[in-house]
Coordinates of C-alpha atoms in Angstrom, one line a residue:
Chain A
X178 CA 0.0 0.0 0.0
X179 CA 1.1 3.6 -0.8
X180 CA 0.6 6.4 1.6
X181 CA 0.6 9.8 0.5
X182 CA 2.5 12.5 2.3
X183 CA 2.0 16.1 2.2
X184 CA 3.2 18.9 4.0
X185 CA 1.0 19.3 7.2
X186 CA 2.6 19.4 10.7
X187 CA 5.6 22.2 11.6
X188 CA 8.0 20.1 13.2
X189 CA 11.0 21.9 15.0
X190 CA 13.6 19.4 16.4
X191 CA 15.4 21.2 18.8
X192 CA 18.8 20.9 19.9
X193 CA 21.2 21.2 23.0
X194 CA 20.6 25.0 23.5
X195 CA 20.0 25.8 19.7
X196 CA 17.3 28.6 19.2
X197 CA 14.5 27.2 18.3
X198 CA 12.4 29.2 15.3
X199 CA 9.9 28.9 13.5
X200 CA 11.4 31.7 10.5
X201 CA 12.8 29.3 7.8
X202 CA 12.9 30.4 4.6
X203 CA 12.6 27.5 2.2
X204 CA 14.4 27.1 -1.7
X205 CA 12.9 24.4 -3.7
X206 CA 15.5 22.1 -5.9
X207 CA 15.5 21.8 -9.2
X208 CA 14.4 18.1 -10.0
X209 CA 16.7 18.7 -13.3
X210 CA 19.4 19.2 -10.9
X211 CA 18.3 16.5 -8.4
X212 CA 19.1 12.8 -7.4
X213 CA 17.3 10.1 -6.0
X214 CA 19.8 7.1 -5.0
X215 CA 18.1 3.9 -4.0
X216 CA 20.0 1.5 -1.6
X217 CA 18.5 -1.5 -0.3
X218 CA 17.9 0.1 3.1
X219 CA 16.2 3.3 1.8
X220 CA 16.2 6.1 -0.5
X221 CA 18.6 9.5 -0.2
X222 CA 17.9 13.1 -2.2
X223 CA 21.4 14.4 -3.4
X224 CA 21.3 18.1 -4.4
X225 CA 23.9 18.9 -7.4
X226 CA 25.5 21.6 -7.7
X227 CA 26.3 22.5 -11.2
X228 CA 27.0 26.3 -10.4
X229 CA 30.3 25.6 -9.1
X230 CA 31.4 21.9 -10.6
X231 CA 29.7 22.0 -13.9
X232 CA 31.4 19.4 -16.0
X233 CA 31.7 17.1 -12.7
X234 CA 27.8 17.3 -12.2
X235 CA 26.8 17.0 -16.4
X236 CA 29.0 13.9 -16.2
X237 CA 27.2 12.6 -13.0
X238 CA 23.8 13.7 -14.4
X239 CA 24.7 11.9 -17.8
X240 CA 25.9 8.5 -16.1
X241 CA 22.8 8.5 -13.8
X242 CA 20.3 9.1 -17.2
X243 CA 22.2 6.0 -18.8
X244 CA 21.8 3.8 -15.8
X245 CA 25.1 3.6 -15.4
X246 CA 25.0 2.8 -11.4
X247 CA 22.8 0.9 -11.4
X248 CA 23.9 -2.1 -9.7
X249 CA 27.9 -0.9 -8.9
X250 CA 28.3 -1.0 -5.2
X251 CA 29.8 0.8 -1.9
X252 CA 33.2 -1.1 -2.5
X253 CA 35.5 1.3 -0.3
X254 CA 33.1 2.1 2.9
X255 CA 35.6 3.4 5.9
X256 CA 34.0 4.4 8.9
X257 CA 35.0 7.7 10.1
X258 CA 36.0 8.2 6.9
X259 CA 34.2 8.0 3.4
X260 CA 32.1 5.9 1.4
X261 CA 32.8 5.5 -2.3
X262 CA 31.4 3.6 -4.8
X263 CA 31.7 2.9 -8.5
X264 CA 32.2 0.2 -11.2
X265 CA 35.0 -2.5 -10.8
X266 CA 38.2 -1.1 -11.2
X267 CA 40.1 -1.7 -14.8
X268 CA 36.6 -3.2 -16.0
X269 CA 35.2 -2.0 -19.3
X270 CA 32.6 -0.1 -18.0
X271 CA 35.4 1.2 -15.7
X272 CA 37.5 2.2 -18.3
X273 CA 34.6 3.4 -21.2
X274 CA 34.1 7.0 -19.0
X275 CA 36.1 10.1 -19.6
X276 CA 38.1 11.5 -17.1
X277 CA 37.7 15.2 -15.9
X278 CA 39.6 18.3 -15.0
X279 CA 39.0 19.0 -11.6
X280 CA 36.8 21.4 -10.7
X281 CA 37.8 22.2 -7.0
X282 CA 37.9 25.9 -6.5
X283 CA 36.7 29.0 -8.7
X284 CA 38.2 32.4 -9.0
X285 CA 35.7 35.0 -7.1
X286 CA 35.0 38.4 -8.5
X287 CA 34.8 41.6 -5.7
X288 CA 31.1 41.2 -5.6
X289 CA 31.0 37.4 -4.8
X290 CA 27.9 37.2 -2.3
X291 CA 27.9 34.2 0.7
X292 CA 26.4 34.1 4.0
X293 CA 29.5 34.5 6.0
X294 CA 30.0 32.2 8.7
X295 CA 33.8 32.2 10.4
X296 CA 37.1 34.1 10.4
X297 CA 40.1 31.9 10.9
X298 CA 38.7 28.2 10.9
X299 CA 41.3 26.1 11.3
X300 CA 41.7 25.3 7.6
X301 CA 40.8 28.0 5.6
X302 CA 40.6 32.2 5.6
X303 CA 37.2 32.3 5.8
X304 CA 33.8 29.7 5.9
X305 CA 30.5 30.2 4.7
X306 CA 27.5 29.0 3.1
X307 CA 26.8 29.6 -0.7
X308 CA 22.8 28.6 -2.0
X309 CA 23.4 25.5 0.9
X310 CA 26.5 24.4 0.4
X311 CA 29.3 25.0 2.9
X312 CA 32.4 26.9 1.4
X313 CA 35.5 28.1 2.5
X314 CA 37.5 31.3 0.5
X315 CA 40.6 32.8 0.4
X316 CA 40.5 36.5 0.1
X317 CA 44.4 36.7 -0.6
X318 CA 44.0 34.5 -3.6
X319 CA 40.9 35.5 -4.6
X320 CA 38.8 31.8 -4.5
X321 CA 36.4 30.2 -3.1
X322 CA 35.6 26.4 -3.2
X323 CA 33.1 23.7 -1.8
X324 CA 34.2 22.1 1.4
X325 CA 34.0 18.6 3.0
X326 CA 31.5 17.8 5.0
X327 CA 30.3 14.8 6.1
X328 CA 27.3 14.1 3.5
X329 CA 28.6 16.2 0.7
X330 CA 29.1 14.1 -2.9
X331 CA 32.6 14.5 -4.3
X332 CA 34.0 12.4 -7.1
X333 CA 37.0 10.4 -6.3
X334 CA 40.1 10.1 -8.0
X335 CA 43.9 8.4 -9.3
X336 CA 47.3 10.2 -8.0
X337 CA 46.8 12.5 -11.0
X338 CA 44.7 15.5 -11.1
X339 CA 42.7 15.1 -13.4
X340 CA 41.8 12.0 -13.4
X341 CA 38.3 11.5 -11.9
X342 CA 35.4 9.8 -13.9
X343 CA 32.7 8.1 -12.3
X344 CA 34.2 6.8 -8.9
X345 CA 32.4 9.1 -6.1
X346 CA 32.4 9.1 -2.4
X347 CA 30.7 10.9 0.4
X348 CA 32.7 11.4 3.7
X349 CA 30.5 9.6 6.5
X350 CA 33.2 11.1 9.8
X351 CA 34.2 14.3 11.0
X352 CA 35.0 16.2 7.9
X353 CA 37.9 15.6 5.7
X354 CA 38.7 19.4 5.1
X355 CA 42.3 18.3 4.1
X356 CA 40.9 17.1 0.7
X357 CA 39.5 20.8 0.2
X358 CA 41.0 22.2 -3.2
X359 CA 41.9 18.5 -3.9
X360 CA 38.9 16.6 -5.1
X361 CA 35.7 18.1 -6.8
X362 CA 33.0 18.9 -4.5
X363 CA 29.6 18.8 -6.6
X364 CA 27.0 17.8 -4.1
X365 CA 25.1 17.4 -1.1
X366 CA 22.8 15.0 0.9
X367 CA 19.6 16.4 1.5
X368 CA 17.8 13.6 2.6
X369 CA 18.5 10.0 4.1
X370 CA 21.7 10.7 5.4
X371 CA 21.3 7.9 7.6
X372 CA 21.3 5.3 5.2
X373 CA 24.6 6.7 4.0
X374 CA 25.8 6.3 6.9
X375 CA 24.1 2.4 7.1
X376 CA 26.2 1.3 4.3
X377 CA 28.0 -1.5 5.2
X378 CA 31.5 -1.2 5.7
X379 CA 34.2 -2.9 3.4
X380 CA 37.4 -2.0 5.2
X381 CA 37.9 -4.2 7.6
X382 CA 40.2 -3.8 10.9
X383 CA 43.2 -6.0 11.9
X384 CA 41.7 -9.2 13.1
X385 CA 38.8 -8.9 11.8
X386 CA 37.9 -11.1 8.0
X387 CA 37.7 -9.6 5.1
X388 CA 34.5 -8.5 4.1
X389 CA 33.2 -10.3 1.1
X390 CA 32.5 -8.3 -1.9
X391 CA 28.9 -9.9 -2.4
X392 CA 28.2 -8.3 1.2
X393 CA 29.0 -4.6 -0.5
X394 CA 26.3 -2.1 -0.2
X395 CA 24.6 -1.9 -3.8
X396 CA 23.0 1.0 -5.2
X397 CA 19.7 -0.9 -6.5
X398 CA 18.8 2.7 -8.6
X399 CA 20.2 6.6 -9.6
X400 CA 17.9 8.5 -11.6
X401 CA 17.3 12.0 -12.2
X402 CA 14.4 13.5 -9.5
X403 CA 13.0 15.1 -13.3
X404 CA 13.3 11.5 -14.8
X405 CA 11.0 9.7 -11.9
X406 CA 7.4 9.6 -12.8
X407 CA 5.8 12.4 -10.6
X408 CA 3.5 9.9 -8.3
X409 CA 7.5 8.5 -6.9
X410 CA 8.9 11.6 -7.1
X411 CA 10.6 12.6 -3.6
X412 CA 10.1 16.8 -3.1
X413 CA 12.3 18.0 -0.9
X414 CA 12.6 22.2 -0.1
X415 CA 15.8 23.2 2.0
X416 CA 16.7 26.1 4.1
X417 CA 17.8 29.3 2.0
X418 CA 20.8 30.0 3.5
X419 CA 20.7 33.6 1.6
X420 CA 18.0 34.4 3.6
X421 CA 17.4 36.8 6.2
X422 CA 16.2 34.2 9.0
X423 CA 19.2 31.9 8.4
X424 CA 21.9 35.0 9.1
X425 CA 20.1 35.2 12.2
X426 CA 20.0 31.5 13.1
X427 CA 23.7 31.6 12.9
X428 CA 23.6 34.6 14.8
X429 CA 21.7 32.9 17.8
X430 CA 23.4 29.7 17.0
X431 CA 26.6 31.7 17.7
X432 CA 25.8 33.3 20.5
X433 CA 24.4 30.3 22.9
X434 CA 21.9 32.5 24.5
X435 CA 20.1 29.8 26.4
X436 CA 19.8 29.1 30.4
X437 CA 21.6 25.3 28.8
X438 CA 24.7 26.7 28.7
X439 CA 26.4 27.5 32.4
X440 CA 29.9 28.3 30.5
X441 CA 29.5 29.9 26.8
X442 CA 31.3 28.5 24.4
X443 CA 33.7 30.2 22.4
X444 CA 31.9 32.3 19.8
X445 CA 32.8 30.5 17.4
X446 CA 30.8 27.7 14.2
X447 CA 31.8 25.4 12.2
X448 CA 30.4 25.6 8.9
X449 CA 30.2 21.7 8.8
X450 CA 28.5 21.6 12.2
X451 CA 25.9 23.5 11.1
X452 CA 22.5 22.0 10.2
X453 CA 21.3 22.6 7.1
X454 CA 17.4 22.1 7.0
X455 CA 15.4 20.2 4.6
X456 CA 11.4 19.9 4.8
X457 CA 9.2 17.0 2.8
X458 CA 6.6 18.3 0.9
X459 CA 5.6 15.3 -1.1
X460 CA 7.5 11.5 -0.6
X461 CA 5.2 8.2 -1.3
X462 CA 6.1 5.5 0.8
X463 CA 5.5 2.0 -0.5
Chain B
X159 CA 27.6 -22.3 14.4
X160 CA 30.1 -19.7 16.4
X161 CA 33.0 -18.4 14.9
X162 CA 36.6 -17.7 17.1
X163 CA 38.7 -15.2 15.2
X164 CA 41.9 -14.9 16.6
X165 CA 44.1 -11.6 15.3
X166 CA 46.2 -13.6 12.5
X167 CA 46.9 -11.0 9.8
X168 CA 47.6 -7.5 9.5
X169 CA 45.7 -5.3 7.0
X170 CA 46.1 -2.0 7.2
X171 CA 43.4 0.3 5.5
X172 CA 44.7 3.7 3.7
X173 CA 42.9 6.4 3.3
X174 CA 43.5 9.4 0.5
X175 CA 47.0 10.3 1.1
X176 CA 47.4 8.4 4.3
X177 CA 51.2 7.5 5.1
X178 CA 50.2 3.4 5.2
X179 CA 52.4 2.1 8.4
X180 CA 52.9 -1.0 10.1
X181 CA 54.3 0.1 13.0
X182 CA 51.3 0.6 15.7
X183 CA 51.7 0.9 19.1
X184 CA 49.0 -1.2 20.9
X185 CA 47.4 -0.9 24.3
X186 CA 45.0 -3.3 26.2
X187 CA 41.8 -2.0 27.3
X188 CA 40.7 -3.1 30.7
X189 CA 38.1 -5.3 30.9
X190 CA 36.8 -4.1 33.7
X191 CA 36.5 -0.1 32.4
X192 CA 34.9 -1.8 29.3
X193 CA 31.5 -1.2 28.2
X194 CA 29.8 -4.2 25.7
X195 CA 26.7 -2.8 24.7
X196 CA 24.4 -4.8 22.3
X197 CA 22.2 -3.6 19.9
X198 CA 19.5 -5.4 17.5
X199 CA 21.6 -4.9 14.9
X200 CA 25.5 -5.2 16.6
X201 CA 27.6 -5.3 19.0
X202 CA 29.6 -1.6 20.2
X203 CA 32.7 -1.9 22.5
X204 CA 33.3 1.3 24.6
X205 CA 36.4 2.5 26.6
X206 CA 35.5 3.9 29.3
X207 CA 37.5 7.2 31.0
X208 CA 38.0 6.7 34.7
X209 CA 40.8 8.7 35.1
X210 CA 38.9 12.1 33.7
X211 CA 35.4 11.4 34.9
X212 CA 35.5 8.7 37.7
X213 CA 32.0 9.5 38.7
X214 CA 30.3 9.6 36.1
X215 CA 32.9 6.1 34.9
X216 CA 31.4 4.6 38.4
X217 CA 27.7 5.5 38.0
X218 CA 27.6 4.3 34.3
X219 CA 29.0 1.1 35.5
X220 CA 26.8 0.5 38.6
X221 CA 24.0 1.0 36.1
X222 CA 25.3 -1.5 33.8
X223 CA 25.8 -4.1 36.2
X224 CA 22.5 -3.7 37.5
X225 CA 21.3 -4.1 33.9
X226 CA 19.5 -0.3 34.3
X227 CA 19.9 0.0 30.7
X228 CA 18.7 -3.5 29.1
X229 CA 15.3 -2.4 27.1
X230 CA 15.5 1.3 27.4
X231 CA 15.5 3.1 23.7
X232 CA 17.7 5.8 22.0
X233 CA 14.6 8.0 22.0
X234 CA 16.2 11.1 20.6
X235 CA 18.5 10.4 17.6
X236 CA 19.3 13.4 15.3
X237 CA 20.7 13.4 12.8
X238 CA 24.1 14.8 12.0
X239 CA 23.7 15.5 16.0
X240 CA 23.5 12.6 18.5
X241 CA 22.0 9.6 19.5
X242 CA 20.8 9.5 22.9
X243 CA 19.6 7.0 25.4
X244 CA 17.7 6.4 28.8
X245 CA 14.8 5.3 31.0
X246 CA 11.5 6.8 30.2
X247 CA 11.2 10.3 31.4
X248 CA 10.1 10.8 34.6
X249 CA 9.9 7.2 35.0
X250 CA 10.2 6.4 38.5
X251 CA 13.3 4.0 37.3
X252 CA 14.6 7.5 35.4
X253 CA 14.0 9.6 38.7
X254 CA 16.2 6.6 41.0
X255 CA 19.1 7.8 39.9
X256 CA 21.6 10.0 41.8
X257 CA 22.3 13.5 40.1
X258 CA 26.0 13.9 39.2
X259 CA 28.3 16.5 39.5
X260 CA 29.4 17.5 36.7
X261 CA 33.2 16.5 35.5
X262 CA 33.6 18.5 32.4
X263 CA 37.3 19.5 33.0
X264 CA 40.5 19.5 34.7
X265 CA 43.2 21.3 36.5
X266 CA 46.7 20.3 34.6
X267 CA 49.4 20.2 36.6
X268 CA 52.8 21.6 35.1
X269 CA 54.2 18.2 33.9
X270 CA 50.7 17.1 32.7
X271 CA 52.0 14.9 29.9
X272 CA 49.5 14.3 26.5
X273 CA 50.3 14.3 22.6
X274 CA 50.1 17.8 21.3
X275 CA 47.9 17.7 18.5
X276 CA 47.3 21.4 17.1
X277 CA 47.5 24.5 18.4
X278 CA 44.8 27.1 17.9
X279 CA 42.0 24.8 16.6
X280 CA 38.9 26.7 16.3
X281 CA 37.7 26.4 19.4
X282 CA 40.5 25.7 21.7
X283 CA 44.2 27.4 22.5
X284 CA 45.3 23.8 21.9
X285 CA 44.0 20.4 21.1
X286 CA 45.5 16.6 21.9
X287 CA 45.2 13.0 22.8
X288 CA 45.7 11.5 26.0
X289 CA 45.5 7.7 26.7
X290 CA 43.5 6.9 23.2
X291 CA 41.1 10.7 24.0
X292 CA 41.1 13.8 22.0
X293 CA 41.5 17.0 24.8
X294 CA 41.7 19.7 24.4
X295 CA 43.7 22.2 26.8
X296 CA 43.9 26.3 27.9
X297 CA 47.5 26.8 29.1
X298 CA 45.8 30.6 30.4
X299 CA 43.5 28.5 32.4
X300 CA 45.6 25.4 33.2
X301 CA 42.4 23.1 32.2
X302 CA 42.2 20.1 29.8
X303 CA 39.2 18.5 28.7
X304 CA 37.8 15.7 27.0
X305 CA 36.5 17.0 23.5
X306 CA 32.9 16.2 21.8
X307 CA 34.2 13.7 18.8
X308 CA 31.9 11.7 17.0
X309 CA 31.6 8.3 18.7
X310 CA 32.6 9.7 22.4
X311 CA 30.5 8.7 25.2
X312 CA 28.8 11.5 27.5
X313 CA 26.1 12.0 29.9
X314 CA 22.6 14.0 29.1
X315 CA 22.2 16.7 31.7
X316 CA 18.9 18.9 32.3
X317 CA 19.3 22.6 32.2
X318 CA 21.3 22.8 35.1
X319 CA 25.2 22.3 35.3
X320 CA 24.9 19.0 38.4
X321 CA 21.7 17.0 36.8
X322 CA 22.9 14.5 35.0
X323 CA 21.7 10.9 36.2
X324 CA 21.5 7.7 33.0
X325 CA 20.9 9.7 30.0
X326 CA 23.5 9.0 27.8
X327 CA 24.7 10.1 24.4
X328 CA 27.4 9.9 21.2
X329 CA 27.7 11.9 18.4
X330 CA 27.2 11.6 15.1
X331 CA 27.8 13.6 13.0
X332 CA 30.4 16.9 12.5
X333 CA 31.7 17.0 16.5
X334 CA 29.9 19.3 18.1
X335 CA 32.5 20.6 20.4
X336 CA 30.9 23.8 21.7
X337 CA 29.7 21.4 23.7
X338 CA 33.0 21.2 25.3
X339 CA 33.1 21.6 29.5
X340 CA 29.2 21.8 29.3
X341 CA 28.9 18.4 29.2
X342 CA 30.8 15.0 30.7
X343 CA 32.3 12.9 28.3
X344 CA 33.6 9.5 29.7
X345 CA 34.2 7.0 27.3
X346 CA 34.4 6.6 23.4
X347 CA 33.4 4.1 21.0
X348 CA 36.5 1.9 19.8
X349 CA 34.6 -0.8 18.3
X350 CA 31.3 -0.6 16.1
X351 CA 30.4 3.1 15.3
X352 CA 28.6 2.0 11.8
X353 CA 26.0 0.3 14.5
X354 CA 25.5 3.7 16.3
X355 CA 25.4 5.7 13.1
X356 CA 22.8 3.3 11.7
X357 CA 20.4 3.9 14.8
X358 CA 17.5 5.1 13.9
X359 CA 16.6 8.3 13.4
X360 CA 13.7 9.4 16.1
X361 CA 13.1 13.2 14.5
X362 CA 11.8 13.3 11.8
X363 CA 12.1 16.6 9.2
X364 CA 9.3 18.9 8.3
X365 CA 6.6 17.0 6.2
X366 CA 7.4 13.8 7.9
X367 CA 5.4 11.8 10.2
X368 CA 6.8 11.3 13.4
X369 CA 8.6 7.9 14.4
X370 CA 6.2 5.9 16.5
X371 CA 8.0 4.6 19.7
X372 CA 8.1 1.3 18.8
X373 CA 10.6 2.0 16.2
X374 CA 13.4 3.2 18.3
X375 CA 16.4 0.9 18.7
X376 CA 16.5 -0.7 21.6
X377 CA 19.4 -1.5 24.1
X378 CA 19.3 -5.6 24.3
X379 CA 22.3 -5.7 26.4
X380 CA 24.7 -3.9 28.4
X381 CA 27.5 -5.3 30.3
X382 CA 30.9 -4.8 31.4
X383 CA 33.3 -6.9 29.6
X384 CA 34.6 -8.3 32.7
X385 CA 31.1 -9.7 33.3
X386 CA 30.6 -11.1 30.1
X387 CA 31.7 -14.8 29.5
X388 CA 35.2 -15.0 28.6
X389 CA 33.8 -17.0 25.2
X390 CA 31.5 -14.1 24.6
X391 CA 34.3 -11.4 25.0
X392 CA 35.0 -9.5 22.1
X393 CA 39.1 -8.4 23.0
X394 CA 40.1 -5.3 22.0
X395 CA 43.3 -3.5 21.3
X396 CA 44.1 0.2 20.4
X397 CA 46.4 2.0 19.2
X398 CA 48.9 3.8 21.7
X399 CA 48.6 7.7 21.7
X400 CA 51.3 8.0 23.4
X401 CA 53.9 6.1 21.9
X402 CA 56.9 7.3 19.5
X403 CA 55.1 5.4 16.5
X404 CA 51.4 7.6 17.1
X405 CA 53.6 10.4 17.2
X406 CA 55.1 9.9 13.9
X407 CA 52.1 9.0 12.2
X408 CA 50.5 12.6 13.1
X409 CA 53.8 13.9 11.9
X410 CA 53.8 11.7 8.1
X411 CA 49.5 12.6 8.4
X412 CA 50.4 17.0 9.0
X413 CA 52.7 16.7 6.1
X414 CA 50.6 14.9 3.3
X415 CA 54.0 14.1 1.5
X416 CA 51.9 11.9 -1.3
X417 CA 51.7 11.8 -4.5
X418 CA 48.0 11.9 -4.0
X419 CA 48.3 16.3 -3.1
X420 CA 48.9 18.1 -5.6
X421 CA 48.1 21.0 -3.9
X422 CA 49.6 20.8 -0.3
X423 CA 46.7 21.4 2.1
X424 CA 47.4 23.7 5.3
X425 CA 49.8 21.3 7.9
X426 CA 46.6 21.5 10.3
X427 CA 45.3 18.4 12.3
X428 CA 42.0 18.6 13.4
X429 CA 41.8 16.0 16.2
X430 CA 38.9 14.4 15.8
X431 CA 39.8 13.7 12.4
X432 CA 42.0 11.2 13.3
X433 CA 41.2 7.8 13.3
X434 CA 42.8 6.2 16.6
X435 CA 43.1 2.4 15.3
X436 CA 41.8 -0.8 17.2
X437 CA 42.4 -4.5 16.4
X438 CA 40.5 -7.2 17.6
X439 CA 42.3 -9.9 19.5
X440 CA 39.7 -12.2 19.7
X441 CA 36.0 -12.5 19.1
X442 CA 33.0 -14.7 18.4
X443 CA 30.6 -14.2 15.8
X444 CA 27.6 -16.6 16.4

């Protein structure tokens, strides 16, 4: 049986002494621009971002409309670290994809707009969020790229630099920042994050068997949102982190101004650690 | 049919531009500051921090022994945030239990001894390990303290600084380390995060419905490993934070000498980034 689920209920989860509000403005995604990944264990929304990797996500978009994943597996899953998955290595379907320049920072003019978020993190100049993705920037050298979080989509690589094709990985730990300006960045989780992080593991640790290949995490489907008929079709909105209400969230976020917190905490975010929200508008559950 | 691994080869799992090493320092847990906890799904091994929080170390154990926590849920899971634990609220078995004070730091002494990690991390003057735990330290203030990683162990408190009781909780997702000498963490996952970061999610997003009780994972079991059978033991070793070898694999880890960067990150460490390894010595899979 089907159920039908449409936006009803507001629903604010609240957090250890985060401000609770009900001021969210919301950005719909563009289902063009939109995938829906199907595991065995459930199903996870992956916003592209074609504004700032746009070769990396045409690629992605292209091997998802031909089907290519379907059926290639989670064959390097590291906990605390990242989960990649891909086609066997050195097979033909390996080998028939062209490899891309990376696309892991981009020159930003004098009137780049963000929504600012820290001085001085540990790895980079400056942090913020650009239309929901967490960035970092470099004022010196005049760039800006898409940072590691855990949950963001980047496409994996060989030694070289340009030499990603359709291997990808999401880190599932604390953020690997150190790969920042490195690897191409050109998406997010939105949705289902949790079954991301349910992918079984393949790296095993000392002592422990090998874990077989047929026990790999496989991705059962990838599609295009725009390509799903509508009635399947999974709508997600997320927080507009251009928006007026999300400056101030990280403004109340920042500041801790809640009875909860007996010492304050240095004023201080990390882009990663911040929430970004996403709201359901329409999902059918089977 | 039960399985008895016994630690017989070495693999060693590298990451993107990991210096690969075979030289690991290992350590013994203790049995008796062990935590087994079993879930529906797997079994988690957690070291426990008597030496930095022996009350909270003490009251955690008595609980276990007395099997306090067999059957109660993680009835707030987050994600991206934590996974929390306990008795039913204001259950007369949740109100039996003795508020703690809290233990959310420490006065170092002069020759306090730990693995320098980095100094001026975003939120601390300087962060480290110290017997397998990420700290963090103020030399102004002469405090360390254990830091919020994902997979450490602390206790849930009320509003006010002394009220934590059973309420337990880990991480998930990006540390949230302004939660840093708020909160008492005592122990740390070593064995079996993918099972806490594939319990499931009790809030639900905006347009969702909300997760019925039944749902929430359950704890089956929670023991010391001193009281389990010696056949059911799972042994664990990990890797020694102290020793000469750890130190040299932060050093080969700041540097990123690899092929793999062409682009040299920053020579930061951000502590709970690092993987501290663990090898199982012996354990039964039935």
């Amino acid at each position: 049986m089907k159920k039908l689920i449409i936006l009803a209920s507001l629903l604010i989860v609240n957090t250890y002494g985060a401000a609770s509000s009900t001021d969210i403005s919301w950005r719909k995604l563009d289902p063009k621009h939109t995938i829906l990944m199907t595991l065995p264990h459930g199903k996870v929304v992956i916003e592209l971002a074609p504004q700032f990797s746009p070769n990396h996500v045409t690629q992605f978009e292209t091997l998802a409309t031909e089907k290519f994943y379907q059926n290639t597996t989670f064959y390097r899953v590291i906990d605390g670290f990242v989960a990649q998955a891909g086609p066997k290595d050195d097979s033909e379907k390996d080998k028939s994809v062209a490899k891309l320049n990376v696309e892991d920072q981009w020159a930003t003019t004098k009137n780049f707009s963000f929504t600012a978020v820290q001085n001085n993190d540990l790895y980079a100049e400056q942090t913020g969020f650009k239309d929901g993705f967490a960035i970092a920037l470099s004022s010196k050298e005049q760039k800006a790229w898409l940072t590691h979080c855990p949950g963001t989509l980047a496409m994996a690589r060989e030694n070289g630099k340009n030499t990603a094709t359709s291997h990808f990985y999401f880190p599932i730990g604390q953020a690997p920042r150190y790969l920042d300006r490195l690897m191409t960045v050109f998406g997010r989780v939105v949705y289902g994050m949790e079954h991301i992080q349910s992918i079984k593991r393949t790296a095993t640790i000392e002592g422990e068997f090998a874990v077989d290949s047929t026990e790999h995490t496989k991705i059962v489907d990838m599609q295009l949102m725009s390509d799903v008929p509508k009635a399947q079709q999974i709508i997600i909105e997320v927080e507009d982190t251009g928006s007026e209400n999300f400056i101030q969230r990280l403004s109340n976020t920042r500041s801790r101004d809640n009875d909860f917190f007996y010492n304050k905490p240095p004023p201080v975010l990390d882009a990663c650690q911040i929430a970004i929200r996403s709201r359901i508008i329409k999902k059918i559950i089977e």
